[in-house]
PDB file of C-alpha atoms in Angstrom:
ATOM      1  CA  MET A   1      -6.544   5.324  -4.117  1.00  0.00           C
ATOM      2  CA  ALA A   2      -3.393   3.290  -4.773  1.00  0.00           C
ATOM      3  CA  ARG A   3      -0.450   5.101  -6.324  1.00  0.00           C
ATOM      4  CA  GLU A   4       0.853   3.241  -9.383  1.00  0.00           C
ATOM      5  CA  PHE A   5       4.617   3.022  -9.810  1.00  0.00           C
ATOM      6  CA  GLN A   6       6.732   2.404 -12.866  1.00  0.00           C
ATOM      7  CA  ARG A   7      10.164   0.801 -12.869  1.00  0.00           C
ATOM      8  CA  GLY A   8      12.653   3.095 -11.149  1.00  0.00           C
ATOM      9  CA  HIS A   9      10.058   5.203  -9.328  1.00  0.00           C
ATOM     10  CA  LYS A  10      10.639   5.882  -5.642  1.00  0.00           C
ATOM     11  CA  ALA A  11       8.668   7.451  -2.825  1.00  0.00           C
ATOM     12  CA  ARG A  12       8.792   7.916   0.918  1.00  0.00           C
ATOM     13  CA  ILE A  13       6.513   5.423   2.571  1.00  0.00           C
ATOM     14  CA  SER A  14       5.227   8.217   4.798  1.00  0.00           C
ATOM     15  CA  ASP A  15       3.890   9.869   1.616  1.00  0.00           C
ATOM     16  CA  LEU A  16       1.902   6.705   0.884  1.00  0.00           C
ATOM     17  CA  THR A  17       0.643   5.933   4.366  1.00  0.00           C
ATOM     18  CA  ALA A  18       1.129   7.026   7.964  1.00  0.00           C
ATOM     19  CA  GLY A  19       1.121   3.368   9.005  1.00  0.00           C
ATOM     20  CA  THR A  20       4.205   1.298   9.779  1.00  0.00           C
ATOM     21  CA  ASP A  21       2.469  -2.106   9.937  1.00  0.00           C
ATOM     22  CA  LEU A  22       2.369  -3.002   6.258  1.00  0.00           C
ATOM     23  CA  TYR A  23       1.214  -5.847   4.046  1.00  0.00           C
ATOM     24  CA  VAL A  24       3.276  -6.531   0.925  1.00  0.00           C
ATOM     25  CA  GLY A  25       1.597  -8.708  -1.707  1.00  0.00           C
ATOM     26  CA  VAL A  26       3.197 -10.236  -4.799  1.00  0.00           C
ATOM     27  CA  GLN A  27       1.222 -11.676  -7.709  1.00  0.00           C
ATOM     28  CA  ILE A  28       3.305 -13.610 -10.240  1.00  0.00           C
ATOM     29  CA  SER A  29       2.396 -16.551 -12.466  1.00  0.00           C
ATOM     30  CA  GLY A  30       3.181 -18.193 -15.772  1.00  0.00           C
ATOM     31  CA  PRO A  31       2.167 -21.346 -17.620  1.00  0.00           C
ATOM     32  CA  GLY A  32       3.932 -24.326 -16.093  1.00  0.00           C
ATOM     33  CA  LEU A  33       6.095 -22.122 -13.861  1.00  0.00           C
ATOM     34  CA  SER A  34       6.679 -22.359 -10.128  1.00  0.00           C
ATOM     35  CA  PHE A  35       8.107 -19.479  -8.100  1.00  0.00           C
ATOM     36  CA  ASP A  36      10.018 -18.849  -4.882  1.00  0.00           C
ATOM     37  CA  ILE A  37       9.197 -15.415  -3.457  1.00  0.00           C
ATOM     38  CA  SER A  38      11.556 -14.113  -0.785  1.00  0.00           C
ATOM     39  CA  CYS A  39      12.609 -11.053   1.188  1.00  0.00           C
ATOM     40  CA  PHE A  40      16.274 -10.248   1.819  1.00  0.00           C
ATOM     41  CA  GLY A  41      17.041  -8.035   4.822  1.00  0.00           C
ATOM     42  CA  LEU A  42      20.285  -6.266   3.856  1.00  0.00           C
ATOM     43  CA  ASP A  43      22.778  -4.104   5.727  1.00  0.00           C
ATOM     44  CA  ALA A  44      24.151  -0.685   4.737  1.00  0.00           C
ATOM     45  CA  ASP A  45      26.453  -2.367   2.192  1.00  0.00           C
ATOM     46  CA  GLU A  46      23.461  -4.166   0.655  1.00  0.00           C
ATOM     47  CA  ARG A  47      24.758  -7.490   1.920  1.00  0.00           C
ATOM     48  CA  LEU A  48      22.966 -10.284   3.717  1.00  0.00           C
ATOM     49  CA  SER A  49      25.278 -10.073   6.722  1.00  0.00           C
ATOM     50  CA  ASP A  50      22.776 -11.910   8.936  1.00  0.00           C
ATOM     51  CA  ASP A  51      21.189 -14.999   7.366  1.00  0.00           C
ATOM     52  CA  ARG A  52      18.286 -14.756   9.826  1.00  0.00           C
ATOM     53  CA  TYR A  53      16.965 -11.878   7.705  1.00  0.00           C
ATOM     54  CA  PHE A  54      16.574 -14.020   4.602  1.00  0.00           C
ATOM     55  CA  VAL A  55      12.818 -14.644   4.852  1.00  0.00           C
ATOM     56  CA  PHE A  56      11.577 -17.429   2.572  1.00  0.00           C
ATOM     57  CA  TYR A  57       9.619 -20.690   2.672  1.00  0.00           C
ATOM     58  CA  ASN A  58      12.176 -22.398   4.918  1.00  0.00           C
ATOM     59  CA  GLN A  59      12.551 -19.433   7.315  1.00  0.00           C
ATOM     60  CA  PRO A  60       9.220 -17.619   7.424  1.00  0.00           C
ATOM     61  CA  LYS A  61      10.093 -14.799   9.829  1.00  0.00           C
ATOM     62  CA  SER A  62      12.954 -12.677  11.126  1.00  0.00           C
ATOM     63  CA  PRO A  63      14.049 -13.049  14.779  1.00  0.00           C
ATOM     64  CA  GLU A  64      11.929 -10.187  16.146  1.00  0.00           C
ATOM     65  CA  GLU A  65       9.124 -10.941  13.638  1.00  0.00           C
ATOM     66  CA  ALA A  66       9.435  -7.553  11.938  1.00  0.00           C
ATOM     67  CA  ILE A  67       9.326  -9.451   8.608  1.00  0.00           C
ATOM     68  CA  GLN A  68       6.921 -12.364   8.297  1.00  0.00           C
ATOM     69  CA  LEU A  69       5.981 -14.599   5.380  1.00  0.00           C
ATOM     70  CA  LEU A  70       2.194 -14.989   5.332  1.00  0.00           C
ATOM     71  CA  GLY A  71       1.586 -17.247   2.328  1.00  0.00           C
ATOM     72  CA  ALA A  72      -1.028 -16.773  -0.379  1.00  0.00           C
ATOM     73  CA  GLN A  73      -3.562 -14.143   0.671  1.00  0.00           C
ATOM     74  CA  ALA A  74      -6.272 -12.024  -0.927  1.00  0.00           C
ATOM     75  CA  GLY A  75      -5.456 -12.995  -4.507  1.00  0.00           C
ATOM     76  CA  ASP A  76      -1.676 -12.649  -4.041  1.00  0.00           C
ATOM     77  CA  THR A  77       0.706 -15.487  -4.864  1.00  0.00           C
ATOM     78  CA  GLU A  78       2.738 -14.661  -1.758  1.00  0.00           C
ATOM     79  CA  SER A  79       2.554 -12.009   0.922  1.00  0.00           C
ATOM     80  CA  PHE A  80       4.540 -10.549   3.782  1.00  0.00           C
ATOM     81  CA  ARG A  81       3.915  -8.542   6.906  1.00  0.00           C
ATOM     82  CA  VAL A  82       6.494  -5.800   7.477  1.00  0.00           C
ATOM     83  CA  THR A  83       6.506  -3.807  10.710  1.00  0.00           C
ATOM     84  CA  LEU A  84       8.870  -0.953   9.943  1.00  0.00           C
ATOM     85  CA  ASP A  85       9.283   0.331  13.483  1.00  0.00           C
ATOM     86  CA  ARG A  86      10.444  -3.108  14.656  1.00  0.00           C
ATOM     87  CA  ILE A  87      13.199  -3.573  12.059  1.00  0.00           C
ATOM     88  CA  PRO A  88      16.599  -3.444  13.817  1.00  0.00           C
ATOM     89  CA  PRO A  89      18.977  -0.606  12.850  1.00  0.00           C
ATOM     90  CA  GLN A  90      21.489  -2.889  11.106  1.00  0.00           C
ATOM     91  CA  ILE A  91      18.875  -3.731   8.469  1.00  0.00           C
ATOM     92  CA  GLN A  92      18.810  -0.885   5.959  1.00  0.00           C
ATOM     93  CA  LYS A  93      17.020  -2.462   3.000  1.00  0.00           C
ATOM     94  CA  LEU A  94      14.364  -5.100   2.330  1.00  0.00           C
ATOM     95  CA  SER A  95      14.568  -6.541  -1.170  1.00  0.00           C
ATOM     96  CA  PHE A  96      11.525  -8.489  -2.378  1.00  0.00           C
ATOM     97  CA  THR A  97      12.404 -11.013  -5.073  1.00  0.00           C
ATOM     98  CA  ALA A  98      10.850 -13.771  -7.176  1.00  0.00           C
ATOM     99  CA  THR A  99      12.798 -16.649  -8.704  1.00  0.00           C
ATOM    100  CA  ILE A 100      11.694 -19.477 -10.964  1.00  0.00           C
ATOM    101  CA  ASP A 101      11.897 -22.877  -9.305  1.00  0.00           C
ATOM    102  CA  GLY A 102      12.853 -25.245 -12.116  1.00  0.00           C
ATOM    103  CA  ALA A 103      12.911 -24.595 -15.861  1.00  0.00           C
ATOM    104  CA  GLY A 104      11.636 -21.405 -17.444  1.00  0.00           C
ATOM    105  CA  GLN A 105      12.473 -17.746 -17.817  1.00  0.00           C
ATOM    106  CA  MET A 106      10.955 -14.466 -16.769  1.00  0.00           C
ATOM    107  CA  SER A 107       9.837 -13.571 -20.299  1.00  0.00           C
ATOM    108  CA  GLN A 108       7.136 -16.238 -19.872  1.00  0.00           C
ATOM    109  CA  ILE A 109       5.390 -14.624 -16.902  1.00  0.00           C
ATOM    110  CA  ALA A 110       1.911 -13.156 -17.102  1.00  0.00           C
ATOM    111  CA  PRO A 111       1.178  -9.598 -15.935  1.00  0.00           C
ATOM    112  CA  GLY A 112       1.762  -9.365 -12.177  1.00  0.00           C
ATOM    113  CA  TYR A 113       2.521  -6.840  -9.460  1.00  0.00           C
ATOM    114  CA  ILE A 114       3.983  -6.046  -6.092  1.00  0.00           C
ATOM    115  CA  ARG A 115       1.754  -3.921  -3.891  1.00  0.00           C
ATOM    116  CA  ILE A 116       1.687  -2.300  -0.476  1.00  0.00           C
ATOM    117  CA  VAL A 117      -1.431  -2.382   1.685  1.00  0.00           C
ATOM    118  CA  ALA A 118      -1.919  -0.424   4.908  1.00  0.00           C
ATOM    119  CA  GLY A 119      -4.975  -0.683   7.126  1.00  0.00           C
ATOM    120  CA  GLY A 120      -6.712  -2.897   4.568  1.00  0.00           C
ATOM    121  CA  GLU A 121      -6.313  -0.297   1.791  1.00  0.00           C
ATOM    122  CA  GLU A 122      -3.908  -0.642  -1.130  1.00  0.00           C
ATOM    123  CA  VAL A 123      -1.628   2.419  -1.191  1.00  0.00           C
ATOM    124  CA  ALA A 124       0.969   1.493  -3.839  1.00  0.00           C
ATOM    125  CA  ARG A 125       1.291  -0.919  -6.754  1.00  0.00           C
ATOM    126  CA  TYR A 126       4.073  -1.640  -9.230  1.00  0.00           C
ATOM    127  CA  PRO A 127       2.798  -3.750 -12.181  1.00  0.00           C
ATOM    128  CA  PHE A 128       5.167  -5.762 -14.374  1.00  0.00           C
ATOM    129  CA  SER A 129       4.953  -8.393 -17.129  1.00  0.00           C
ATOM    130  CA  GLY A 130       7.105 -10.816 -19.091  1.00  0.00           C
ATOM    131  CA  VAL A 131       7.677  -8.375 -21.968  1.00  0.00           C
ATOM    132  CA  GLU A 132      10.092  -6.507 -19.689  1.00  0.00           C
ATOM    133  CA  PHE A 133      12.395  -9.535 -19.365  1.00  0.00           C
ATOM    134  CA  SER A 134      14.123 -12.126 -21.529  1.00  0.00           C
ATOM    135  CA  THR A 135      16.112 -15.139 -20.271  1.00  0.00           C
ATOM    136  CA  GLU A 136      16.360 -14.066 -16.629  1.00  0.00           C
ATOM    137  CA  ARG A 137      15.276 -16.588 -14.000  1.00  0.00           C
ATOM    138  CA  ALA A 138      14.872 -14.125 -11.129  1.00  0.00           C
ATOM    139  CA  VAL A 139      13.652 -10.588 -10.649  1.00  0.00           C
ATOM    140  CA  MET A 140      14.173  -8.048  -7.895  1.00  0.00           C
ATOM    141  CA  LEU A 141      10.674  -6.609  -7.689  1.00  0.00           C
ATOM    142  CA  GLY A 142      10.818  -3.812  -5.145  1.00  0.00           C
ATOM    143  CA  ASP A 143      12.752  -2.486  -2.175  1.00  0.00           C
ATOM    144  CA  PHE A 144      12.020  -0.859   1.123  1.00  0.00           C
ATOM    145  CA  TYR A 145      15.165   1.117   1.932  1.00  0.00           C
ATOM    146  CA  LEU A 146      16.217   3.479   4.699  1.00  0.00           C
ATOM    147  CA  LYS A 147      17.456   6.882   3.595  1.00  0.00           C
ATOM    148  CA  ASP A 148      16.710   9.167   6.534  1.00  0.00           C
ATOM    149  CA  VAL A 149      13.229   7.645   6.391  1.00  0.00           C
ATOM    150  CA  TRP A 150      11.879   4.406   4.951  1.00  0.00           C
ATOM    151  CA  ARG A 151      11.178   4.592   1.238  1.00  0.00           C
ATOM    152  CA  PHE A 152       9.828   2.292  -1.474  1.00  0.00           C
ATOM    153  CA  ALA A 153      11.443   1.723  -4.868  1.00  0.00           C
ATOM    154  CA  ALA A 154       9.929  -0.147  -7.809  1.00  0.00           C
ATOM    155  CA  VAL A 155      12.957  -2.092  -9.090  1.00  0.00           C
ATOM    156  CA  GLY A 156      11.908  -4.630 -11.740  1.00  0.00           C
ATOM    157  CA  GLN A 157      15.495  -5.739 -12.360  1.00  0.00           C
ATOM    158  CA  GLY A 158      15.992  -9.162 -13.931  1.00  0.00           C
ATOM    159  CA  PHE A 159      18.738 -11.508 -12.759  1.00  0.00           C
ATOM    160  CA  ASP A 160      20.182 -14.371 -14.780  1.00  0.00           C
ATOM    161  CA  GLY A 161      20.625 -16.923 -11.994  1.00  0.00           C
ATOM    162  CA  GLY A 162      18.053 -18.574  -9.776  1.00  0.00           C
ATOM    163  CA  LEU A 163      17.556 -18.286  -6.034  1.00  0.00           C
ATOM    164  CA  ASP A 164      21.034 -19.614  -5.205  1.00  0.00           C
ATOM    165  CA  ALA A 165      22.690 -17.069  -7.499  1.00  0.00           C
ATOM    166  CA  LEU A 166      20.587 -14.275  -6.047  1.00  0.00           C
ATOM    167  CA  LEU A 167      21.554 -15.358  -2.538  1.00  0.00           C
ATOM    168  CA  GLN A 168      25.234 -15.308  -3.500  1.00  0.00           C
ATOM    169  CA  ASN A 169      24.770 -11.885  -5.100  1.00  0.00           C
ATOM    170  CA  PHE A 170      23.674 -10.552  -1.708  1.00  0.00           C
ATOM    171  CA  GLY A 171      26.611 -12.225   0.041  1.00  0.00           C
ATOM    172  CA  GLY A 172      24.683 -15.099   1.585  1.00  0.00           C
ATOM    173  CA  GLU A 173      25.828 -18.699   1.756  1.00  0.00           C
ATOM    174  CA  VAL A 174      24.043 -21.386  -0.228  1.00  0.00           C
ATOM    175  CA  ALA A 175      23.417 -24.668   1.547  1.00  0.00           C
ATOM    176  CA  GLU A 176      24.772 -27.657  -0.355  1.00  0.00           C
ATOM    177  CA  GLN A 177      21.413 -29.394  -0.272  1.00  0.00           C
ATOM    178  CA  GLU A 178      18.187 -27.537   0.338  1.00  0.00           C
ATOM    179  CA  THR A 179      15.097 -29.548   1.090  1.00  0.00           C
ATOM    180  CA  PRO A 180      11.648 -27.979   0.688  1.00  0.00           C
ATOM    181  CA  ALA A 181       9.885 -27.119   3.897  1.00  0.00           C
ATOM    182  CA  PRO A 182       7.277 -29.671   4.944  1.00  0.00           C
ATOM    183  CA  ALA A 183       3.740 -28.571   4.235  1.00  0.00           C
ATOM    184  CA  ALA A 184       3.041 -28.267   7.951  1.00  0.00           C
ATOM    185  CA  GLN A 185       5.638 -25.474   8.203  1.00  0.00           C
ATOM    186  CA  GLN A 186       4.165 -23.427   5.401  1.00  0.00           C
ATOM    187  CA  PRO A 187       2.415 -20.217   6.523  1.00  0.00           C
ATOM    188  CA  GLN A 188      -1.307 -20.759   6.661  1.00  0.00           C
ATOM    189  CA  ALA A 189      -3.429 -18.634   4.355  1.00  0.00           C
ATOM    190  CA  SER A 190      -6.127 -18.444   7.013  1.00  0.00           C
ATOM    191  CA  ALA A 191      -3.782 -16.442   9.252  1.00  0.00           C
ATOM    192  CA  ALA A 192      -4.426 -13.145   7.429  1.00  0.00           C
ATOM    193  CA  PRO A 193      -3.733 -10.200   9.755  1.00  0.00           C
ATOM    194  CA  GLY A 194      -6.313  -7.519  10.304  1.00  0.00           C
ATOM    195  CA  PHE A 195      -4.454  -4.965   8.199  1.00  0.00           C
ATOM    196  CA  ALA A 196      -4.461  -7.204   5.098  1.00  0.00           C
ATOM    197  CA  PRO A 197      -6.871  -6.549   2.231  1.00  0.00           C
ATOM    198  CA  PRO A 198     -10.035  -8.588   1.939  1.00  0.00           C
ATOM    199  CA  ALA A 199      -9.726 -11.803  -0.026  1.00  0.00           C
ATOM    200  CA  PHE A 200     -10.918 -11.846  -3.621  1.00  0.00           C
ATOM    201  CA  GLY A 201     -13.110 -14.651  -4.857  1.00  0.00           C
ATOM    202  CA  VAL A 202     -13.185 -16.566  -1.608  1.00  0.00           C
ATOM    203  CA  PRO A 203     -16.056 -19.044  -1.805  1.00  0.00           C
ATOM    204  CA  GLY A 204     -18.887 -18.377   0.606  1.00  0.00           C
ATOM    205  CA  THR A 205     -18.897 -20.599   3.614  1.00  0.00           C
ATOM    206  CA  SER A 206     -21.798 -22.904   4.040  1.00  0.00           C
ATOM    207  CA  GLU A 207     -24.171 -22.720   6.952  1.00  0.00           C
ATOM    208  CA  PRO A 208     -22.488 -23.961  10.141  1.00  0.00           C
ATOM    209  CA  ALA A 209     -23.247 -27.580  10.899  1.00  0.00           C
ATOM    210  CA  ARG A 210     -25.745 -28.055  13.683  1.00  0.00           C
ATOM    211  CA  ALA A 211     -25.016 -30.380  16.529  1.00  0.00           C
ATOM    212  CA  PRO A 212     -26.946 -33.651  16.210  1.00  0.00           C
ATOM    213  CA  ALA A 213     -30.115 -33.848  18.264  1.00  0.00           C
ATOM    214  CA  PRO A 214     -29.818 -35.990  21.388  1.00  0.00           C
ATOM    215  CA  ALA A 215     -31.124 -39.525  20.986  1.00  0.00           C
ATOM    216  CA  ALA A 216     -34.711 -40.034  22.199  1.00  0.00           C
ATOM    217  CA  PRO A 217     -35.029 -42.101  25.392  1.00  0.00           C
ATOM    218  CA  PRO A 218     -36.399 -45.601  24.890  1.00  0.00           C
ATOM    219  CA  ALA A 219     -40.204 -45.887  24.981  1.00  0.00           C
ATOM    220  CA  PRO A 220     -41.548 -47.312  28.259  1.00  0.00           C
ATOM    221  CA  ALA A 221     -42.575 -50.980  28.121  1.00  0.00           C
TER     222      ALA A 221
END
């Protein structure tokens, strides 16, 4: 049974699951709102000292693929695969964030969550909603952080700026002009790994199409 977290709660990941190959799902929505959901891989000073560990729509995986953006899966708006035992030692924290792309504020969001799934089973969930925020345009949802062992913290901290401001907050550099990734580069929802939860409400597939019957030979004269 999944353990439910409240803002500020922390736990060792080993107390939630013995697995290190984890699925992290984020569900966030709001009327007329569009979101960018990202993962920042931070060093011991909580800085983005290596831009290759900023995993988002334009850079969907870290160099060794310990952090991978999977796209919408199993009812989640966005999801990630995190392989804890492959994360390099200079990365001490993974911060999962959501920012509003365009106009709007976090007080407008519907109830959502960030959750951890291991072996297809949900082991942790932190629910949140717009009543917890006001004019913020970003929120730091949850962290994986290394303190002797890997731990999870439910953060739920609002942030006034958008994605660029959040990037600057972590010490990253903002490109002067960012262009959205072409659709072909977006992670494919069909690429769900085996440890991910089953999809919810996926329409049943129709019966496979049969190959057409070979044409009959012409009748003899």
